[in-house]
Every structure is written in C-alpha cells, then in structure tokens.
Coordinates of C-alpha atoms in Angstrom, one line a residue:
M1 CA -108.8 -58.4 -20.6
K2 CA -105.7 -56.3 -21.4
K3 CA -105.5 -58.0 -24.8
M4 CA -109.1 -57.3 -25.6
L5 CA -108.7 -53.7 -24.5
A6 CA -105.6 -53.4 -26.7
V7 CA -107.4 -54.8 -29.7
F8 CA -110.3 -52.4 -29.0
I9 CA -108.0 -49.4 -28.8
S10 CA -106.2 -50.5 -31.9
R11 CA -109.5 -50.7 -33.9
V12 CA -110.6 -47.3 -32.7
L13 CA -107.2 -45.7 -33.6
R14 CA -107.4 -47.4 -37.0
R15 CA -110.9 -46.0 -37.7
V16 CA -109.8 -42.5 -36.6
A17 CA -106.8 -42.8 -38.9
Q18 CA -108.9 -44.0 -41.8
K19 CA -111.4 -41.1 -41.2
S20 CA -108.5 -38.6 -41.0
A21 CA -107.0 -40.0 -44.2
R22 CA -110.1 -39.2 -46.1
R23 CA -109.7 -35.6 -45.1
V24 CA -106.0 -35.0 -45.0
L25 CA -103.8 -36.1 -47.9
V26 CA -100.3 -35.3 -46.6
A27 CA -99.1 -33.1 -43.8
S28 CA -95.4 -32.8 -43.3
R29 CA -93.9 -30.2 -40.9
N30 CA -91.4 -27.7 -42.3
S31 CA -91.1 -25.5 -39.2
S32 CA -93.1 -24.3 -36.3
N33 CA -95.0 -21.8 -38.4
D34 CA -95.8 -23.6 -41.6
A35 CA -96.5 -27.0 -43.1
T36 CA -96.6 -28.6 -46.6
F37 CA -99.7 -30.4 -47.9
E38 CA -100.5 -32.4 -51.0
I39 CA -103.6 -31.2 -52.8
E40 CA -105.8 -32.7 -55.4
K41 CA -104.5 -32.6 -58.9
C42 CA -106.8 -30.5 -61.2
D43 CA -108.2 -31.9 -64.4
L44 CA -107.0 -29.9 -67.4
H45 CA -108.5 -28.7 -70.7
L46 CA -106.2 -27.3 -73.4
L47 CA -103.4 -26.9 -70.8
E48 CA -100.1 -28.6 -70.8
E49 CA -99.6 -28.0 -67.1
G50 CA -101.8 -26.9 -64.2
P51 CA -101.6 -25.8 -60.6
P52 CA -99.1 -27.4 -58.2
V53 CA -100.0 -30.6 -56.3
T54 CA -98.3 -29.4 -53.1
T55 CA -98.6 -26.1 -51.3
V56 CA -97.3 -24.5 -48.1
L57 CA -99.7 -23.2 -45.5
T58 CA -98.5 -20.9 -42.8
R59 CA -100.0 -20.8 -39.3
A60 CA -101.2 -17.2 -39.9
E61 CA -102.9 -18.1 -43.2
G62 CA -104.5 -21.2 -41.7
L63 CA -106.0 -19.2 -38.8
K64 CA -107.2 -16.5 -41.2
Y65 CA -108.9 -19.0 -43.6
Y66 CA -110.4 -20.9 -40.7
R67 CA -111.9 -17.8 -39.2
M68 CA -113.2 -16.6 -42.5
M69 CA -114.8 -19.9 -43.4
L70 CA -116.3 -20.4 -40.0
T71 CA -117.7 -16.8 -40.1
V72 CA -119.4 -17.5 -43.5
R73 CA -120.8 -20.7 -42.3
R74 CA -122.3 -19.2 -39.1
M75 CA -123.5 -16.1 -40.9
E76 CA -125.4 -18.3 -43.3
L77 CA -126.9 -20.3 -40.5
K78 CA -128.0 -17.1 -38.8
A79 CA -129.5 -15.9 -42.1
D80 CA -131.5 -19.1 -42.2
Q81 CA -132.8 -18.5 -38.7
L82 CA -133.7 -14.8 -39.4
Y83 CA -135.5 -15.9 -42.5
K84 CA -137.6 -18.4 -40.6
Q85 CA -138.3 -15.7 -38.0
K86 CA -139.5 -13.5 -40.9
F87 CA -136.9 -10.8 -40.4
I88 CA -135.6 -11.6 -43.9
R89 CA -138.1 -11.6 -46.7
G90 CA -138.1 -12.4 -50.4
F91 CA -135.3 -14.5 -52.0
C92 CA -132.4 -15.7 -50.0
H93 CA -129.7 -18.1 -51.4
L94 CA -127.3 -19.5 -48.8
C95 CA -123.8 -20.8 -49.5
D96 CA -123.0 -22.9 -46.4
G97 CA -120.9 -25.9 -47.6
Q98 CA -119.2 -23.8 -50.3
E99 CA -117.0 -21.7 -48.0
A100 CA -113.7 -23.0 -49.5
C101 CA -114.7 -21.4 -52.8
C102 CA -115.1 -17.8 -51.6
V103 CA -112.2 -17.9 -49.2
G104 CA -109.9 -19.7 -51.6
L105 CA -110.7 -17.4 -54.5
E106 CA -110.0 -14.3 -52.4
A107 CA -106.7 -15.8 -51.2
G108 CA -105.6 -16.3 -54.8
I109 CA -106.3 -12.8 -56.2
N110 CA -105.5 -9.2 -55.4
P111 CA -107.8 -6.8 -53.6
S112 CA -107.6 -4.6 -56.7
D113 CA -109.0 -7.3 -58.9
H114 CA -112.6 -7.0 -59.9
L115 CA -115.1 -9.7 -59.0
I116 CA -118.6 -10.3 -60.5
T117 CA -120.8 -13.0 -59.1
S118 CA -124.3 -14.4 -59.2
Y119 CA -126.8 -14.4 -56.4
R120 CA -125.4 -17.0 -53.9
A121 CA -122.9 -14.3 -52.9
H122 CA -123.0 -13.7 -49.2
G123 CA -119.7 -15.4 -48.6
M124 CA -117.9 -13.5 -51.4
C125 CA -119.4 -10.3 -50.0
Y126 CA -117.6 -11.0 -46.7
T127 CA -114.3 -12.1 -48.2
R128 CA -114.3 -9.0 -50.4
G129 CA -114.3 -6.9 -47.3
L130 CA -117.9 -6.3 -46.2
S131 CA -118.7 -6.8 -42.5
V132 CA -121.0 -9.4 -41.2
R133 CA -123.1 -6.6 -39.8
S134 CA -123.5 -4.9 -43.1
I135 CA -124.4 -8.2 -44.8
L136 CA -127.0 -9.4 -42.3
T137 CA -128.5 -5.9 -42.1
E138 CA -128.8 -5.8 -45.9
L139 CA -130.6 -9.1 -45.7
T140 CA -133.1 -7.7 -43.3
G141 CA -133.6 -4.6 -45.5
R142 CA -132.3 -2.0 -43.0
R143 CA -130.5 1.3 -43.5
G144 CA -127.2 0.0 -42.1
G145 CA -126.9 -2.6 -44.9
C146 CA -124.2 -2.6 -47.5
A147 CA -126.7 -1.4 -50.1
K148 CA -128.6 0.8 -47.7
G149 CA -131.3 -1.9 -47.3
K150 CA -132.4 -1.7 -50.9
G151 CA -130.6 -4.7 -52.4
G152 CA -131.4 -7.6 -50.2
S153 CA -129.8 -11.1 -50.6
M154 CA -129.2 -10.8 -54.4
H155 CA -127.8 -7.3 -54.9
M156 CA -124.8 -6.5 -52.7
Y157 CA -121.8 -4.3 -53.7
T158 CA -118.5 -3.0 -52.4
K159 CA -115.3 -1.7 -53.9
N160 CA -114.3 -3.9 -56.9
F161 CA -117.2 -6.2 -56.2
Y162 CA -120.3 -6.4 -58.3
G163 CA -122.2 -9.1 -56.7
G164 CA -125.5 -10.8 -56.3
N165 CA -126.9 -10.5 -59.8
G166 CA -130.5 -11.8 -59.5
I167 CA -130.8 -12.8 -63.2
V168 CA -129.6 -16.3 -63.6
G169 CA -126.6 -16.4 -65.8
A170 CA -126.4 -12.7 -66.3
Q171 CA -123.1 -12.4 -64.5
G172 CA -121.3 -14.0 -67.4
P173 CA -123.2 -13.4 -70.6
L174 CA -122.2 -16.8 -71.7
A175 CA -120.9 -17.6 -75.2
E176 CA -120.6 -14.0 -76.3
A177 CA -118.4 -13.1 -73.4
F178 CA -116.3 -16.2 -73.9
N179 CA -115.9 -15.3 -77.5
M180 CA -114.9 -11.7 -77.0
A181 CA -112.5 -12.5 -74.1
A182 CA -110.8 -15.1 -76.3
L183 CA -110.6 -12.9 -79.4
W184 CA -109.1 -10.0 -77.4
K185 CA -107.2 -12.1 -75.0
L186 CA -108.8 -10.4 -72.0
P187 CA -107.6 -11.2 -68.5
C188 CA -110.8 -12.9 -67.4
V189 CA -111.2 -15.9 -65.1
F190 CA -114.6 -17.5 -65.7
I191 CA -115.7 -19.5 -62.7
C192 CA -118.4 -22.2 -62.5
E193 CA -119.3 -23.0 -58.9
N194 CA -120.6 -26.5 -59.5
N195 CA -122.6 -27.5 -56.4
L196 CA -124.0 -30.4 -58.3
Y197 CA -127.7 -29.4 -58.1
A198 CA -130.1 -26.8 -59.6
M199 CA -133.4 -26.2 -57.9
G200 CA -135.1 -29.6 -58.1
T201 CA -132.7 -31.7 -60.1
S202 CA -129.1 -32.9 -60.3
A203 CA -126.5 -31.8 -62.8
E204 CA -126.4 -35.3 -64.3
R205 CA -130.1 -35.2 -65.1
A206 CA -130.0 -31.8 -66.6
A207 CA -126.8 -31.9 -68.7
A208 CA -125.5 -34.4 -71.3
S209 CA -122.0 -33.4 -70.4
T210 CA -121.1 -32.3 -66.8
D211 CA -117.5 -31.4 -67.7
Y212 CA -118.2 -27.7 -67.2
Y213 CA -114.5 -26.8 -67.3
K214 CA -114.5 -27.8 -70.9
R215 CA -117.6 -25.7 -71.8
G216 CA -115.4 -22.8 -72.9
N217 CA -114.4 -25.0 -75.8
F218 CA -111.5 -23.0 -77.2
I219 CA -110.8 -21.5 -73.7
P220 CA -108.5 -23.5 -71.4
G221 CA -110.1 -25.0 -68.3
L222 CA -109.5 -26.4 -64.9
K223 CA -111.6 -28.8 -62.8
V224 CA -110.8 -28.0 -59.1
D225 CA -111.7 -29.6 -55.8
G226 CA -113.9 -26.8 -54.5
M227 CA -114.1 -28.3 -51.0
D228 CA -110.4 -27.7 -50.3
V229 CA -109.5 -24.1 -49.7
L230 CA -105.8 -24.7 -50.5
C231 CA -106.7 -26.4 -53.8
V232 CA -109.0 -23.4 -54.7
R233 CA -106.3 -21.0 -53.7
E234 CA -103.6 -22.6 -55.8
A235 CA -105.8 -23.0 -58.8
T236 CA -106.9 -19.4 -58.6
K237 CA -103.3 -18.2 -58.4
F238 CA -102.5 -20.3 -61.4
A239 CA -105.5 -18.9 -63.3
A240 CA -104.8 -15.3 -62.4
D241 CA -101.1 -15.6 -63.4
Y242 CA -102.2 -17.2 -66.7
C243 CA -104.4 -14.3 -67.5
R244 CA -102.0 -11.6 -66.3
S245 CA -99.3 -13.0 -68.5
G246 CA -101.4 -12.1 -71.6
K247 CA -102.5 -15.6 -72.6
G248 CA -106.2 -14.6 -72.5
P249 CA -109.1 -16.0 -70.5
I250 CA -109.4 -19.3 -68.5
L251 CA -112.3 -21.2 -67.1
M252 CA -112.4 -22.8 -63.6
E253 CA -115.0 -25.3 -62.4
L254 CA -115.0 -25.5 -58.6
Q255 CA -116.7 -28.8 -57.6
T256 CA -118.4 -28.0 -54.3
Y257 CA -121.6 -28.7 -52.4
R258 CA -124.4 -26.7 -50.8
Y259 CA -126.0 -27.9 -47.6
H260 CA -129.1 -25.8 -47.9
G261 CA -131.6 -26.0 -50.7
H262 CA -131.4 -23.8 -53.8
S263 CA -133.2 -21.0 -51.9
M264 CA -135.2 -20.8 -48.7
S265 CA -138.3 -22.1 -50.6
D266 CA -136.5 -25.2 -51.5
P267 CA -136.1 -27.8 -48.7
G268 CA -133.3 -29.4 -50.8
V269 CA -134.1 -33.0 -49.9
S270 CA -136.7 -34.0 -52.5
Y271 CA -134.0 -34.6 -55.2
R272 CA -131.2 -35.8 -52.9
T273 CA -131.1 -37.8 -49.7
R274 CA -130.4 -36.6 -46.2
D275 CA -127.8 -39.4 -46.0
E276 CA -125.9 -37.9 -49.0
I277 CA -125.8 -34.5 -47.3
Q278 CA -124.6 -36.0 -44.1
E279 CA -121.9 -38.0 -45.8
V280 CA -120.5 -34.8 -47.4
R281 CA -120.6 -33.1 -44.0
S282 CA -118.7 -36.0 -42.4
K283 CA -116.1 -36.6 -45.1
R284 CA -115.7 -33.5 -47.2
D285 CA -116.7 -30.5 -45.1
P286 CA -114.3 -27.7 -46.1
I287 CA -114.0 -26.3 -42.6
M288 CA -113.2 -29.8 -41.1
I289 CA -110.6 -30.5 -43.8
L290 CA -108.7 -27.3 -42.9
Q291 CA -109.2 -27.9 -39.2
D292 CA -107.8 -31.5 -39.4
R293 CA -104.8 -30.3 -41.4
M294 CA -104.0 -27.6 -38.9
V295 CA -104.3 -29.7 -35.9
N296 CA -102.5 -32.7 -37.3
S297 CA -99.6 -30.6 -38.5
K298 CA -99.5 -28.7 -35.2
L299 CA -100.2 -25.3 -36.9
A300 CA -103.0 -24.8 -34.3
T301 CA -104.5 -26.5 -31.3
V302 CA -108.1 -27.6 -30.8
E303 CA -108.4 -25.0 -28.0
E304 CA -107.2 -22.2 -30.3
L305 CA -109.8 -23.1 -32.9
K306 CA -112.5 -23.4 -30.3
E307 CA -111.6 -19.9 -29.1
I308 CA -112.0 -18.6 -32.6
G309 CA -115.4 -20.3 -32.7
T310 CA -116.5 -18.4 -29.6
E311 CA -115.3 -15.1 -31.0
V312 CA -117.1 -15.7 -34.3
K313 CA -120.3 -16.7 -32.6
K314 CA -120.3 -13.4 -30.6
E315 CA -119.7 -11.4 -33.8
I316 CA -122.6 -13.1 -35.6
D317 CA -125.0 -12.7 -32.6
D318 CA -124.1 -9.0 -32.3
A319 CA -124.5 -8.4 -36.0
A320 CA -127.9 -10.2 -36.0
Q321 CA -129.1 -8.1 -33.1
F322 CA -128.2 -4.9 -35.0
A323 CA -129.8 -6.3 -38.2
I324 CA -133.2 -6.7 -36.6
S325 CA -133.1 -3.4 -34.7
D326 CA -131.7 -1.0 -37.2
P327 CA -134.4 1.2 -38.8
E328 CA -135.7 0.6 -42.4
P329 CA -134.8 3.1 -45.1
R330 CA -136.9 6.2 -45.3
L331 CA -139.3 6.5 -48.3
E332 CA -137.7 9.7 -49.5
E333 CA -134.4 7.8 -50.0
L334 CA -136.0 5.5 -52.5
G335 CA -134.2 7.2 -55.4
H336 CA -130.8 7.7 -53.8
H337 CA -127.6 6.2 -55.1
I338 CA -128.7 5.5 -58.6
Y339 CA -125.4 6.9 -59.9
S340 CA -122.2 7.1 -57.9
S341 CA -120.9 10.6 -58.8
D342 CA -123.7 12.6 -60.5
S343 CA -125.3 15.7 -59.1
S344 CA -128.8 15.3 -57.6
F345 CA -131.8 14.9 -59.9
E346 CA -135.5 14.1 -59.7
V347 CA -136.8 10.6 -60.1
R348 CA -140.4 9.9 -60.9
G349 CA -142.2 7.4 -58.7
A350 CA -144.8 4.9 -59.7
N351 CA -147.3 7.7 -59.3
P352 CA -146.5 10.4 -61.9
W353 CA -147.2 13.1 -59.3
I354 CA -144.8 11.7 -56.8
K355 CA -141.1 12.5 -57.3
F356 CA -138.0 11.5 -55.4
K357 CA -134.6 13.2 -55.2
S358 CA -131.6 11.1 -56.2
V359 CA -128.3 11.9 -54.6
S360 CA -125.0 10.1 -55.0

C-alpha cells in the first residue's frame, strides 16, 4: 500500500512539475527581493543582436505587474458583464488574454513617451494611468468617464496617450508612415499585437506570410512572446533604446491571444475551438505565467497574491457601481472639448437652428 501511494505521489509530482515547466523556463534566486529568469529568444529581422534572454525581476516589480494584469483581466470581464446587461452599448473590444502586452510595454518605456493605439485599448488606457473607474464609466457613456462619456470603448485619451482609434489600421498609416520614419530615422516603435485572429478567420487563412515582424521590409523587426510580460518588457526596452540611439524605427510583433471574440457581437468560437482557447488558458495564460514564477522563486506567496485578488475585485466592483449610477452628459455639453486650449466658440448642431457652445 505504501509503495502504491509513493508511486501515485511520484506521478502527481511529476505531472505538476511538467505543467510548471511549460510555464516557467528558469527561476534562480539571487536574493530575497529578486530572481533571474530565462525568457524566450526573439526572432530577428535585419538585426545582428536582440533583447537579452535572461532578466531580473524584483519582488516590487512582480507584485506591480501582477496587480496590473489582474486588474485589466477583471476590468474586461466586468465590461463583458455590463455589456450583456445593456449598460454598455455600441462597439466594445476586449483584451483579456493580452494583458502581458500592455503591462510589458508600459514597463519598457517612459511615462513621457507617446503611445498611439487601435481600438482594443482598455488595458493600455489603464497602464497609461487612467483609473478603472474612469474607463468603465467611459464605457457606459457617463460624465465621469475619461472622455466625459463621449468616446466610448474606442476613443479614450489621457496625457501622452492617443488611444482607441476606431478606424482599422488608422493608428499607423501603414507603408507611408514606415517609409517616412525610415527616411528621417524617426524614433518610432511600430507594434503589431498579433492575437492570431481577425473577426471570423485566422491569420494563416488571411495572409500568405504571417511573419508580421518582417512586414516593415527595410525596417528591423522583432518577434516577441506576447504572453510573457518579462519578454515584452525586455523587447520594448531594447526597441526603445534602439530608437533613442538615432538608428531610426523598429517593428515589434507581439504574439498574443485574445480570449473573447473580436467584439461583443463575435462569439469567437465559430473559427476556433473552445478546446484551443482552454489550452491557451491552461498553458500560456500571462497572469499564471507570472504567478508561477513569483511563487516558485519565493518572490511572493500564494496568500499574498490572493489578497491582491481580493483588493482588485473590490476596486472593480466599486468602479462598476459608479459607472452605472453616474449621470449621462448633458446635451448642452455636446460640443465641449473639441480643442484643448482655444477660447469658446459656437458649434452648429445637426439642425442648423440649434447651436452648441464649445469650451476647452
């Protein structure tokens, strides 16, 4: 009986170890407050060297990244709930599953850097400094939103952040922007968040070449594991340093995965299987990857991370309650904030006899 029990325990431990091995590459302790990890090597285009393949994570950084990614995840799940309850209307594009991208990008740049993004931008709104309350309240179209309730899911802004462009591809005017940035050696990092699917089809079915990091042609490129916040952080630091050194633009492809459909009108399971989504959740989830690393390297305990989860849940619930109770914008404010610093002026409404006053 003891031998059978020992064999059973051995098999369980081996399975746990194998499962952890898929999530954690290497974790070696340096001190009580930091650990060194191996990260995935980036594929390179027109580059002789790329980002490092090891990096140091401090306890403070790990706790910060974990809280931020968990907040983005639960904020998006709350947005899903509010949409189904009809508190959020119109378009709504969620980024749960892609949390390592927004958190890793922010960790690799400076607050003074400018960030322009497309419409799946709630996570980047948060990492750029907007509160959960202001984001959810913007989604519900209320006055307390970050754009005063007039932008919705696809048009959110804050200092040095120009986000949520609703026109597909408009955030990077494609070849012309690439060409000018290369000609003038502009310090631009072009980013492709490759979540593998468009609305209704996979990248493989839509593109003859899925090596998006090579699409800049004459612009150097990186292919990055977008499910690993540390890999994204180090690649972003590398790309930012490359640009700041005067070498010109660089292109990063972040390979990631979205759990929801393209938008709320897309169930997301007609062109991929539920098993595929579940497999990514179980093996490559960005929050679990970071959690396993921190616990295995003793940078944090399971209890500490659970406490963070409790705090995040309360923050999300409080923000959601405000988002559904805050008043909607007044009609007379329709023309407000067209420009940031001009004096007030009249704005004609849809009816030529109705005019609104615009104030900064």
